[in-house]
mmCIF file of C-alpha atoms and ligand atoms in Angstrom:
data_model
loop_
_atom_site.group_PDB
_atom_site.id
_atom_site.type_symbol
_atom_site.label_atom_id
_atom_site.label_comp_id
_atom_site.label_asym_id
_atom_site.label_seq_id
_atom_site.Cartn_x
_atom_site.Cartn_y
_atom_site.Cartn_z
ATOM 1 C CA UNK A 1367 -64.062 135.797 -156.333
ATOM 2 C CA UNK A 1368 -65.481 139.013 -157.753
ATOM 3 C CA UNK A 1369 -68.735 139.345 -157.576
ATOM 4 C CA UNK A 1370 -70.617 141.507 -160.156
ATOM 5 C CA UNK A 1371 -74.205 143.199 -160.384
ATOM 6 C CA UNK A 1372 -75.373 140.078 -162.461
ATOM 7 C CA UNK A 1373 -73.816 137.446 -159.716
ATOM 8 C CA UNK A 1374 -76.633 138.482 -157.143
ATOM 9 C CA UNK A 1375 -78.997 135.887 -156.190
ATOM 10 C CA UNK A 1376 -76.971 132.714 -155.644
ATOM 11 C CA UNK A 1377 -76.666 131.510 -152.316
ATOM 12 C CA UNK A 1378 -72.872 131.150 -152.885
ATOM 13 C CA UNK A 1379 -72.132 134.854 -154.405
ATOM 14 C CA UNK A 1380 -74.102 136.148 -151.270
ATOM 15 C CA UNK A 1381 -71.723 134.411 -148.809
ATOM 16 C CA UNK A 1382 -69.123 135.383 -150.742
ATOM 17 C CA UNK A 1383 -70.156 139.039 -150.924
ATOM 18 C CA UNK A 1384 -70.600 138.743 -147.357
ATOM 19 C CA UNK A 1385 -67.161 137.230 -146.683
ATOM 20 C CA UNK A 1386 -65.786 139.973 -148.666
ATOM 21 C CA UNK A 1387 -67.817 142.820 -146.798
ATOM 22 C CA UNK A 1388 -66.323 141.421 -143.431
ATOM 23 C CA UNK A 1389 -62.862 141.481 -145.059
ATOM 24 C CA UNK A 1390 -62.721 144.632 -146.272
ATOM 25 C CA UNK A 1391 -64.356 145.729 -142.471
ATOM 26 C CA UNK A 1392 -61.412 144.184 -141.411
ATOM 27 C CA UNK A 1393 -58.981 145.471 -142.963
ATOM 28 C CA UNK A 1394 -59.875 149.178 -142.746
ATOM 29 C CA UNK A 1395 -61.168 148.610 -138.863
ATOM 30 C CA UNK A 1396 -57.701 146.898 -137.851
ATOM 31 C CA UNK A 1397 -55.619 149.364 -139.866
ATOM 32 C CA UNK A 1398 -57.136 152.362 -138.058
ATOM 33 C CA UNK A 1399 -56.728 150.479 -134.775
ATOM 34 C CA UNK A 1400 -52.852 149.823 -135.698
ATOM 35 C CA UNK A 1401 -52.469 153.434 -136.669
ATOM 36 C CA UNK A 1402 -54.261 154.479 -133.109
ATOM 37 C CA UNK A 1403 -51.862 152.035 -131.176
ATOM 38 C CA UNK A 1404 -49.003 153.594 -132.805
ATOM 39 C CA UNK A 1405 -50.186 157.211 -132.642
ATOM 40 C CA UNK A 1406 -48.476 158.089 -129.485
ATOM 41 C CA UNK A 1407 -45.122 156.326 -130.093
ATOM 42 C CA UNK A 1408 -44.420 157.594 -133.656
ATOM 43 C CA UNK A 1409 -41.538 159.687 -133.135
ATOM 44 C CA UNK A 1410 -40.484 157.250 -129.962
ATOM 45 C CA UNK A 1411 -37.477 154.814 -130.257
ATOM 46 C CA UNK A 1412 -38.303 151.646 -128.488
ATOM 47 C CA UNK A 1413 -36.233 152.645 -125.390
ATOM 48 C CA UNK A 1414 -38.285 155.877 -124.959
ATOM 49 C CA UNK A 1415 -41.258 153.716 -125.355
ATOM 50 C CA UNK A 1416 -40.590 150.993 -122.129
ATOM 51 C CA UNK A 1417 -39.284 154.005 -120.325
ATOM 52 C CA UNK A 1418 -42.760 155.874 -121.095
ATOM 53 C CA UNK A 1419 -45.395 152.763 -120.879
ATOM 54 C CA UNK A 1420 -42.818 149.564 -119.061
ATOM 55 C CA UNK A 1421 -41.215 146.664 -119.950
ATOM 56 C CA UNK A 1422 -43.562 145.666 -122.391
ATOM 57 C CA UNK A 1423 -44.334 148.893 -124.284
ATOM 58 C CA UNK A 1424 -47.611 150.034 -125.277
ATOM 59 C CA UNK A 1425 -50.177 147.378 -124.531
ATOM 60 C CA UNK A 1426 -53.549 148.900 -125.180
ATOM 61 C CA UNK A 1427 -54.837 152.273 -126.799
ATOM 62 C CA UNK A 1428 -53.744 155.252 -124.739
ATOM 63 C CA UNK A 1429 -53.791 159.206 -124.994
ATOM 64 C CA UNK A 1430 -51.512 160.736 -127.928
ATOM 65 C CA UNK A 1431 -50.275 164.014 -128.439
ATOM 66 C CA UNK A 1432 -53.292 164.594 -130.445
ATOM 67 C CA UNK A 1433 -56.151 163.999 -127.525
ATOM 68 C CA UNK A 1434 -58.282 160.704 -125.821
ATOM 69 C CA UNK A 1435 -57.155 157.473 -126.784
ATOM 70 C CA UNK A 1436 -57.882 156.056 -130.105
ATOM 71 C CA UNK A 1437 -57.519 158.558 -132.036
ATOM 72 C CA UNK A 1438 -55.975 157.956 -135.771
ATOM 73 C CA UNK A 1439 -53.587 160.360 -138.161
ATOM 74 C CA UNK A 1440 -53.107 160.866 -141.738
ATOM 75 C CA UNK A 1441 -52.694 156.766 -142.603
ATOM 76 C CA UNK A 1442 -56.092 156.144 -141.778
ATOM 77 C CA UNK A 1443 -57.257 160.018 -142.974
ATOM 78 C CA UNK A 1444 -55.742 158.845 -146.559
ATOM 79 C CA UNK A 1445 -56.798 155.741 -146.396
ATOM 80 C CA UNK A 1446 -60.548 156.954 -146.316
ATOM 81 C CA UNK A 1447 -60.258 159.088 -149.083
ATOM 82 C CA UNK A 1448 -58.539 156.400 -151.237
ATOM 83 C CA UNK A 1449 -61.999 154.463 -150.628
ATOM 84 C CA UNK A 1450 -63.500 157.710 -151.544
ATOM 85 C CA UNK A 1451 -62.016 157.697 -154.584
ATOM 86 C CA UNK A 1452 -62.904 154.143 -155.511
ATOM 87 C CA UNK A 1453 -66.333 154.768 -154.684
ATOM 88 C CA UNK A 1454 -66.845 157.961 -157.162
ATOM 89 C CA UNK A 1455 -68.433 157.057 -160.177
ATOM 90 C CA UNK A 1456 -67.412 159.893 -161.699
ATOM 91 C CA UNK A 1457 -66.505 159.231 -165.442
ATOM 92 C CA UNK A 1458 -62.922 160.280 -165.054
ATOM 93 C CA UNK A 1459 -60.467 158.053 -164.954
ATOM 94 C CA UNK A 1460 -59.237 156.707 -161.985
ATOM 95 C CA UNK A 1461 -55.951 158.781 -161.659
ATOM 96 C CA UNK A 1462 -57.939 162.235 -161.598
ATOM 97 C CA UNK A 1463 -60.394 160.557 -159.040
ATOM 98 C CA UNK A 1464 -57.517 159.720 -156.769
ATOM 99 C CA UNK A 1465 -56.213 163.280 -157.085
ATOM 100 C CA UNK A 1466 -59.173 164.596 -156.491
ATOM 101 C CA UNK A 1467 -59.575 162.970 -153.409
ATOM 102 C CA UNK A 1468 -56.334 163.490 -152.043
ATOM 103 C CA UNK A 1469 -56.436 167.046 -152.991
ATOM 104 C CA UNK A 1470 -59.891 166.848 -150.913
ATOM 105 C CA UNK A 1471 -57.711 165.204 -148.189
ATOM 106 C CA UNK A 1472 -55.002 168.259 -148.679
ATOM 107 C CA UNK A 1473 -57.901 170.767 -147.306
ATOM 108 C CA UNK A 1474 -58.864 169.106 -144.512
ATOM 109 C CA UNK A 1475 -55.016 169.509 -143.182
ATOM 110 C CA UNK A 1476 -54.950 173.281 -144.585
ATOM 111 C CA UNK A 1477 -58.799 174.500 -143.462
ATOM 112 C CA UNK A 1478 -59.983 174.087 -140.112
ATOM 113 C CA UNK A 1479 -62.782 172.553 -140.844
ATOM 114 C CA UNK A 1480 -65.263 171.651 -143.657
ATOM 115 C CA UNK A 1481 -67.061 174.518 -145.754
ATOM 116 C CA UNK A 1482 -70.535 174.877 -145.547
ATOM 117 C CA UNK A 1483 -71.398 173.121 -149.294
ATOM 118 C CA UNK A 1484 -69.059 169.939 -148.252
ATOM 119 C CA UNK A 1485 -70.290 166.264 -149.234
ATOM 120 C CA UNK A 1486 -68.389 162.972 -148.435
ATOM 121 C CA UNK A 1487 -65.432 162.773 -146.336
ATOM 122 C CA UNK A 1488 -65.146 166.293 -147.089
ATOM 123 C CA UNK A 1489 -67.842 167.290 -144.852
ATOM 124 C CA UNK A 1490 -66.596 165.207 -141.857
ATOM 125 C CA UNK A 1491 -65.145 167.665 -139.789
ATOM 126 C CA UNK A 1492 -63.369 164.849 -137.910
ATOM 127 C CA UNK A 1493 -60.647 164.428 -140.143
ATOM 128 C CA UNK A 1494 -59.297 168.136 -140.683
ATOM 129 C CA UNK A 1495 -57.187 167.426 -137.570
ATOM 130 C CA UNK A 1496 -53.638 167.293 -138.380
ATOM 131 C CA UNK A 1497 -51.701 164.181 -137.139
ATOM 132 C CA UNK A 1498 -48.688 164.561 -138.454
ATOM 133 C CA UNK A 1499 -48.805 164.682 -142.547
ATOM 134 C CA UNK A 1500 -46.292 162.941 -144.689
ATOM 135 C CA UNK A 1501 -44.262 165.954 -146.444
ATOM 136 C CA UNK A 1502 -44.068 164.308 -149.630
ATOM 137 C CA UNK A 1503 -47.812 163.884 -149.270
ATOM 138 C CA UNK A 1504 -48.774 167.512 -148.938
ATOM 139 C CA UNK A 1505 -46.153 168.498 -151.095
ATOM 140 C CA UNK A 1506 -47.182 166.078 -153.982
ATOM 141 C CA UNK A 1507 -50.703 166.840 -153.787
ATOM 142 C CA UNK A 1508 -49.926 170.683 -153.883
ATOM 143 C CA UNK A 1509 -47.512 170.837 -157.227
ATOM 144 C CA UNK A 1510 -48.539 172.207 -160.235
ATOM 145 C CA UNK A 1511 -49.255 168.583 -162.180
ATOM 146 C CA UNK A 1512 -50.203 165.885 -161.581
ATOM 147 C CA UNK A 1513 -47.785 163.085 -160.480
ATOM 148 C CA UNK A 1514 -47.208 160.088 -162.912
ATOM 149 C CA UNK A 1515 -44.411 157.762 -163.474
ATOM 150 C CA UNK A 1516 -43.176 159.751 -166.791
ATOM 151 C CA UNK A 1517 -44.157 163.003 -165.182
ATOM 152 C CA UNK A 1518 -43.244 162.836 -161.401
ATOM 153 C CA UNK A 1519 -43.423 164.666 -158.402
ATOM 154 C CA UNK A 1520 -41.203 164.006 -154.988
ATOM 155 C CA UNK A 1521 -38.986 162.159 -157.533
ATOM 156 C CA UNK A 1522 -37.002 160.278 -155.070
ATOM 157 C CA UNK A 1523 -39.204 160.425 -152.944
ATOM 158 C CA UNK A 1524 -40.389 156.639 -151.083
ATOM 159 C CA UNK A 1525 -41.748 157.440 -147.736
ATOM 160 C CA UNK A 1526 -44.487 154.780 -146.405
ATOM 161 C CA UNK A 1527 -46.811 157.636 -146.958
ATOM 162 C CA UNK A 1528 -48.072 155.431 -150.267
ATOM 163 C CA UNK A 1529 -48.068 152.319 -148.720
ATOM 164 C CA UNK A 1530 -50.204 153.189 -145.990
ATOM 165 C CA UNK A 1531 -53.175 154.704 -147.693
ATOM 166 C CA UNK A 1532 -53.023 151.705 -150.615
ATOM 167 C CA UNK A 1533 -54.946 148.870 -149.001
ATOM 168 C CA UNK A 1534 -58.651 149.871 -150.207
ATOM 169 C CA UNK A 1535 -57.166 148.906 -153.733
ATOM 170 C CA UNK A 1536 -57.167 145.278 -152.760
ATOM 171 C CA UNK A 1537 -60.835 145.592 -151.847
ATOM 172 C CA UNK A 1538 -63.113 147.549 -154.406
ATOM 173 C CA UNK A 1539 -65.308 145.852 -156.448
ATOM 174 C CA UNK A 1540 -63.869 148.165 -159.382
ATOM 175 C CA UNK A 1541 -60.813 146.476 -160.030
ATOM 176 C CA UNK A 1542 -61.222 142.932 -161.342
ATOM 177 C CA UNK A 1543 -58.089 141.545 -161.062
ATOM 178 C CA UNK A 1544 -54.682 141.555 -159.473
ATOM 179 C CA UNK A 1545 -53.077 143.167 -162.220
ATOM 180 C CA UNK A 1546 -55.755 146.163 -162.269
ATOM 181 C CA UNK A 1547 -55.056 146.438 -158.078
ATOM 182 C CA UNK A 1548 -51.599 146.925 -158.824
ATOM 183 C CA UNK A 1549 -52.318 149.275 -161.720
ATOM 184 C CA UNK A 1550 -54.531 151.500 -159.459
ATOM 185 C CA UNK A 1551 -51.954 151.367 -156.557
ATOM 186 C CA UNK A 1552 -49.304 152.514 -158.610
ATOM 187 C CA UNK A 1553 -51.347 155.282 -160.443
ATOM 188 C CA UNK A 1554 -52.204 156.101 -156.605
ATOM 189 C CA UNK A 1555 -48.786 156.434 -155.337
ATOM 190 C CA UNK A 1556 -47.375 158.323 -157.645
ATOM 191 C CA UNK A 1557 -49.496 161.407 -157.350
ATOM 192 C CA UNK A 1558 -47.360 161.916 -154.457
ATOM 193 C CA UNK A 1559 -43.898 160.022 -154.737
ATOM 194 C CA UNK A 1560 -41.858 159.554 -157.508
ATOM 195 C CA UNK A 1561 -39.329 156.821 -156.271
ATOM 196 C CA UNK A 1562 -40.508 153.564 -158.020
ATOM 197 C CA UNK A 1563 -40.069 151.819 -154.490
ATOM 198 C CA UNK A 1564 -43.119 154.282 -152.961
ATOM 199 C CA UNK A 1565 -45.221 152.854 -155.870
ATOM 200 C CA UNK A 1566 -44.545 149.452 -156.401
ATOM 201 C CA UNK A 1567 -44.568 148.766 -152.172
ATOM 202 C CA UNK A 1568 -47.719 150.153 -152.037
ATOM 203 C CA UNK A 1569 -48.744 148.042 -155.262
ATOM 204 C CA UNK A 1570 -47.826 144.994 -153.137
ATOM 205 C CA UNK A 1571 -49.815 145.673 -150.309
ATOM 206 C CA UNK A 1572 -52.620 146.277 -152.487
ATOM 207 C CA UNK A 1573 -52.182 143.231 -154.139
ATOM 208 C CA UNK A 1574 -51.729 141.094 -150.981
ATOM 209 C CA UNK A 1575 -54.701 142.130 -149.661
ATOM 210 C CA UNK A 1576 -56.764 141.462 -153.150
ATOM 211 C CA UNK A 1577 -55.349 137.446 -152.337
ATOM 212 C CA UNK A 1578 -56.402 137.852 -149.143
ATOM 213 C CA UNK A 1579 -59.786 139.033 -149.805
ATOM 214 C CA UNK A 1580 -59.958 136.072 -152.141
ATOM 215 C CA UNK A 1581 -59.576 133.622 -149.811
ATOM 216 C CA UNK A 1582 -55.797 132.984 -149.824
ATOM 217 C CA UNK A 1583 -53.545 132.300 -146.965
ATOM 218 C CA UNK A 1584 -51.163 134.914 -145.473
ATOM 219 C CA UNK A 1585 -47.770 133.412 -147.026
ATOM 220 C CA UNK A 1586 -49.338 132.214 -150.416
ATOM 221 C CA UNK A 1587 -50.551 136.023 -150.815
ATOM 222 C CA UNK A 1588 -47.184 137.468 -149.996
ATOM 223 C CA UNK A 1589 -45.834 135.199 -151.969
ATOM 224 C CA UNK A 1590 -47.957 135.865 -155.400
ATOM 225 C CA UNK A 1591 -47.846 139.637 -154.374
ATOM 226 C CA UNK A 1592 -44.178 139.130 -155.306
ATOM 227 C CA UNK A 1593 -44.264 137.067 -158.013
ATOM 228 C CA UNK A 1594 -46.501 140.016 -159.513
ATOM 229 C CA UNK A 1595 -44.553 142.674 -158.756
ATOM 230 C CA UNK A 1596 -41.435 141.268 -159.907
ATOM 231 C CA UNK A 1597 -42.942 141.996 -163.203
ATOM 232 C CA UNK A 1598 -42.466 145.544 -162.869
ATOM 233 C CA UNK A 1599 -38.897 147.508 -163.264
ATOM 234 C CA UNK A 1600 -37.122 148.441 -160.639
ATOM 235 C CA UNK A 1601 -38.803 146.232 -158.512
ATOM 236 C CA UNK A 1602 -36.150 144.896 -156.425
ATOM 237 C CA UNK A 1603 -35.758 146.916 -153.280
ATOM 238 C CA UNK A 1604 -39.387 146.098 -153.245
ATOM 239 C CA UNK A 1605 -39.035 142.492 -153.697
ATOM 240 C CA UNK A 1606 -35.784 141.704 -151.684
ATOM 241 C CA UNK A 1607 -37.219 143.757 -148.524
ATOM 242 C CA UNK A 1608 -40.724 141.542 -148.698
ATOM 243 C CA UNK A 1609 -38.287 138.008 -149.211
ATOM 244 C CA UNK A 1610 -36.476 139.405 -146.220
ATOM 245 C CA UNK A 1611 -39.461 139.810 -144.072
ATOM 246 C CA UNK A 1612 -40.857 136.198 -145.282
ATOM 247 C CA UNK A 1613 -37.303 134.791 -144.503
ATOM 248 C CA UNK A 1614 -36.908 136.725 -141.131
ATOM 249 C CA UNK A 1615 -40.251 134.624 -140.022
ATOM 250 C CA UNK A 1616 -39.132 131.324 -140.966
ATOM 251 C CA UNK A 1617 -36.484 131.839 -138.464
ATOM 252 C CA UNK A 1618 -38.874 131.781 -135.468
ATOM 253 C CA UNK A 1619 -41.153 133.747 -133.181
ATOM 254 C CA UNK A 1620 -42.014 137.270 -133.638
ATOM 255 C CA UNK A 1621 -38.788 138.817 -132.620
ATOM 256 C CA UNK A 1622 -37.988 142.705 -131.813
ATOM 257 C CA UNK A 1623 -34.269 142.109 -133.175
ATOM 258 C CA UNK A 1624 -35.777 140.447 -136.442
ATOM 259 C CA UNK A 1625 -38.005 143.338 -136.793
ATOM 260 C CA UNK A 1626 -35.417 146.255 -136.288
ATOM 261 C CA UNK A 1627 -33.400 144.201 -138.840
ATOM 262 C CA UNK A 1628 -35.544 144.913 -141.398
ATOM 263 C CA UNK A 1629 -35.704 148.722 -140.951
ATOM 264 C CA UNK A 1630 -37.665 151.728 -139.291
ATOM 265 C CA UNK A 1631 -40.639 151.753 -141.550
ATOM 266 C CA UNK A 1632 -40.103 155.524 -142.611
ATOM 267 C CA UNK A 1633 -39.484 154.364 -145.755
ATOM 268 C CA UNK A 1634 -42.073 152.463 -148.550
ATOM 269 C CA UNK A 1635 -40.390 149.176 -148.546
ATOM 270 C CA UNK A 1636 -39.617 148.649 -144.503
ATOM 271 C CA UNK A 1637 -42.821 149.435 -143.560
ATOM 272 C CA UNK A 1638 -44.064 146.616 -145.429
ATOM 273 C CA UNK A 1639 -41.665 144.420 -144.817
ATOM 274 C CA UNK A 1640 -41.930 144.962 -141.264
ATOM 275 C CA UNK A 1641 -45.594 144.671 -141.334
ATOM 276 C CA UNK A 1642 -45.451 141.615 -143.261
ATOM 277 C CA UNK A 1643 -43.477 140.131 -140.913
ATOM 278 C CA UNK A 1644 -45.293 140.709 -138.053
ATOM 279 C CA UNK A 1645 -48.790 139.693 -139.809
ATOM 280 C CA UNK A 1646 -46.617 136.761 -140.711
ATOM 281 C CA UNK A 1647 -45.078 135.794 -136.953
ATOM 282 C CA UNK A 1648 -48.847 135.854 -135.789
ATOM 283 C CA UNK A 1649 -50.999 134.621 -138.241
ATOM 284 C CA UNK A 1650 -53.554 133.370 -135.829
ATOM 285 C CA UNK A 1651 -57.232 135.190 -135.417
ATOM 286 C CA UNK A 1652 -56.671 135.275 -131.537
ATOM 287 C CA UNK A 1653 -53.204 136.680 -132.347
ATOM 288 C CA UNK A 1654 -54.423 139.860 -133.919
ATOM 289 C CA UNK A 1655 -53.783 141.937 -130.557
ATOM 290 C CA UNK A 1656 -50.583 140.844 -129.883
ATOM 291 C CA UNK A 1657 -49.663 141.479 -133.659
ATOM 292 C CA UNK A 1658 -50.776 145.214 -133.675
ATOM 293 C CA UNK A 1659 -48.617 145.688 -130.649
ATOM 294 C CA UNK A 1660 -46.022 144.314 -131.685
ATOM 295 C CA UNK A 1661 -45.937 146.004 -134.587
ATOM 296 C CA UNK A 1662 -46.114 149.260 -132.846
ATOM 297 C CA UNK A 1663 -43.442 148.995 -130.107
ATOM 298 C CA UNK A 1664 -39.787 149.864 -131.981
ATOM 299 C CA UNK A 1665 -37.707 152.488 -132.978
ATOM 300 C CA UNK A 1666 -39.505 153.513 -136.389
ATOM 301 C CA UNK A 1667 -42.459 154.678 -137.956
ATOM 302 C CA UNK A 1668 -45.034 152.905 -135.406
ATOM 303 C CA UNK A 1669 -48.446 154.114 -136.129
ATOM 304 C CA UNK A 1670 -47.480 153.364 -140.093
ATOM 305 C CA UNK A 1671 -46.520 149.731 -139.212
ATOM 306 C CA UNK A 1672 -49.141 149.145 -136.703
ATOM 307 C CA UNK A 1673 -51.754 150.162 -139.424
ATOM 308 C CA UNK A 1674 -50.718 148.351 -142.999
ATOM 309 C CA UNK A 1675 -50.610 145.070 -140.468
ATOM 310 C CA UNK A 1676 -53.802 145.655 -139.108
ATOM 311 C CA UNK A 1677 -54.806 146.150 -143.031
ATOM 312 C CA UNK A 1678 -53.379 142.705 -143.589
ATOM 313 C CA UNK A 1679 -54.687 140.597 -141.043
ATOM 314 C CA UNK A 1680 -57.974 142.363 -140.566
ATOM 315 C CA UNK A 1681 -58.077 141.371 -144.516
ATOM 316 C CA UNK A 1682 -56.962 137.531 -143.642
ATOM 317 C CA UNK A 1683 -59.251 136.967 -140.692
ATOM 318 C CA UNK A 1684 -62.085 139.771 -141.020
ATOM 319 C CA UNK A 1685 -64.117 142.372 -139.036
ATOM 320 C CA UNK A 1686 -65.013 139.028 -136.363
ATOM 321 C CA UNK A 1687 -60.703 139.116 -135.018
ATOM 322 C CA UNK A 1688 -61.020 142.371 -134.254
ATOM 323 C CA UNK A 1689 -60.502 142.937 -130.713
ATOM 324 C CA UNK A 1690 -64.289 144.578 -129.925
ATOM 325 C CA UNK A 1691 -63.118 146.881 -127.220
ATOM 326 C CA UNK A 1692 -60.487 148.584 -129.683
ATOM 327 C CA UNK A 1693 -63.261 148.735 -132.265
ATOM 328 C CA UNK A 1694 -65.481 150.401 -129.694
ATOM 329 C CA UNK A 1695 -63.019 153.079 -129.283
ATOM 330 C CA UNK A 1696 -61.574 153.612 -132.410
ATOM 331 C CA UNK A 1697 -61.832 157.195 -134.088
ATOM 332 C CA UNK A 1698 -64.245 157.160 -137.178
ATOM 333 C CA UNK A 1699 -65.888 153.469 -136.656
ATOM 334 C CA UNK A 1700 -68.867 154.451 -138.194
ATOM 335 C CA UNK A 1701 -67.451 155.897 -140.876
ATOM 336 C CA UNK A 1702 -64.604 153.481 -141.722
ATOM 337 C CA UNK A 1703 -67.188 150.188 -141.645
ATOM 338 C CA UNK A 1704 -69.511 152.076 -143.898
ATOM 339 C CA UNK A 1705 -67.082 152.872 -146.591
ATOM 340 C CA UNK A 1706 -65.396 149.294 -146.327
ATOM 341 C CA UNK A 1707 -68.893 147.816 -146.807
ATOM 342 C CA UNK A 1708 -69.846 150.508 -150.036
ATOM 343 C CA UNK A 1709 -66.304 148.917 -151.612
ATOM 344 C CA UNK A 1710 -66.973 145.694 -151.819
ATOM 345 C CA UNK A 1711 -70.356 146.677 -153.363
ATOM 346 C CA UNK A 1712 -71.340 145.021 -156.621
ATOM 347 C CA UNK A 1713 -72.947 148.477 -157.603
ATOM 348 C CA UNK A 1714 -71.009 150.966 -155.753
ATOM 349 C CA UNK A 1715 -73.399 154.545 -155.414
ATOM 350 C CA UNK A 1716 -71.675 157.840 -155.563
ATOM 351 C CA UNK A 1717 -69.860 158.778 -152.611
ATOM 352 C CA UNK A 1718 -70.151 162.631 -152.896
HETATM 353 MG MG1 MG B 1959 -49.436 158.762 -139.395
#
């Protein structure tokens, strides 16, 4: 349920707030985790990686090309100032929010560090390291207009770069219903990609994790995310890649040669898929380790993967599944737990 300003006060709307607040924890926690797993395999094919780490890949947080295990890249960076943006109560509507943040985002990876009159995220001189940018991202965020679906930018464009900052949709407060998550997702995306599979993947992850949030289980939520977005044209590559992830799990255990089958993840629709599926092969609380590696340890896009599924089950099963050790080492904790908490906020205060 949503809970607004006038809710407060019933035992029930607490716990529910409170249930949300752990979700959203989750969700933004596990993602970062995912992306820190995957950090220092990225660019790794799955052979490099057992060569590099053994047989069974990456099996804990360990040192990137970036510095000291657990540190996160430009998924989680984005992700942060997508919450940003849902947090500014600036009157402007929600599309020149978004830019604004991202274009906030775009100086952290082009200054070295914040100016002296910085607020927000802005003045977190953590996240002006560079960890590998999406092109489409920087590129987007630096043309002359503003991206839109009748006025594009990176116009065939669909790298996972919108998919994997789009999960703080599915938790704000601001957006009351499904419909509105997807709305905002897809306003989101397209300041950066043009390709209407970069917008409507990351609509579905949005939208997944809004059913999650509410209380829905893992398949029901896929399943509904694709019923909605099936709504929208040109959503079939969208679609068909999440019915091939649901279909790939009803064929057993989480499988490496399932997972490949469904792609790389540098694109918008595999790196859902793939994360989908392996939310969807481990779908227990206890599980949530052995789903972030997995989703890390192949050929593709691993820190991408590893953090939209850490989005999804951290959403299903909340902050309490997160492994505490990871959590303890993870690269903006503070930060990413306060912001989750501020979104699910009733009355959300001004974030800069
Ligand atoms: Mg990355």
């Amino acid at each position: 349920m949503r809970v607004t300003a006038a809710d407060i006060g019933s035992g029930p709307v607490i716990e529910s707030l409170q249930m949300c607040r752990t979700r959203a924890r989750g969700c933004l926690l596990a993602g970062a985790i995912g992306d820190a797993l995957g950090a220092p395999v990225e660019f790794d094919s799955h052979a490099r990686i057992r060569s590099r780490f053994g047989p069974a890949g990456v099996t804990d947080l360990v040192p990137s090309p970036y510095g000291p295990a657990g540190l996160v890249t430009d998924d989680t960076q984005m992700t942060l100032f997508t919450v940003e943006a849902l947090l500014d109560t600036d009157p402007a509507d929600l599309g020149d929010r978004l830019h604004a943040a991202y274009r906030r985002w775009l100086v952290t990876q082009e200054q070295p560090g914040p100016p002296s009159d910085a607020e927000g995220l802005a003045a977190e001189s953590w996240l002006y390291a560079v960890r590998a940018p999406g092109n489409a991202c920087l590129s987007g965020l630096r043309a002359p207009h503003r991206g839109a679906i009748a006025t594009p930018v990176n116009a065939g464009s669909k790298g996972c770069g919108t998919v994997m900052r789009s999960a703080p949709f599915g938790l704000s407060s601001q957006l009351p219903t499904p419909d509105a998550v997807a709305e905002a997702a897809i306003v989101g995306a397209c300041l950066t990609h043009g390709h209407p599979t970069a917008r409507l993947a990351a609509a579905a992850l949005a939208v997944i994790v809004r059913y999650l949030v509410d209380g829905r289980g893992l398949a029901e939520s896929v399943s509904a995310a694709i019923e909605l977005v099936s709504e929208h044209p040109d959503h079939e590559e969208t679609t068909a890649a999440l019915r091939g992830a649901v279909t790939a799990a009803d064929n057993g255990p989480a499988s490496a040669t399932q997972l490949h089958g469904l792609g790389e993840g540098w694109v918008a629709e595999e790196a859902l898929a793939m994360s989908v599926y392996a939310a969807l092969t481990h779908p227990e609380p206890h599980q949530l380790r052995a789903a972030l590696l997995f989703a890390v340890n192949h050929d593709g896009d691993s820190d991408s993967t590893g953090a939209i599924t850490g989005n999804l089950l951290g959403a299903l099963h909340g902050e309490g599944s997160v492994p505490p050790d990871w959590a303890a080492q993870v690269e903006g904790r503070d930060t990413i737990i306060d912001l989750a908490g501020r979104l699910v906020e009733p009355e959300p205060r001004s974030s800069r």
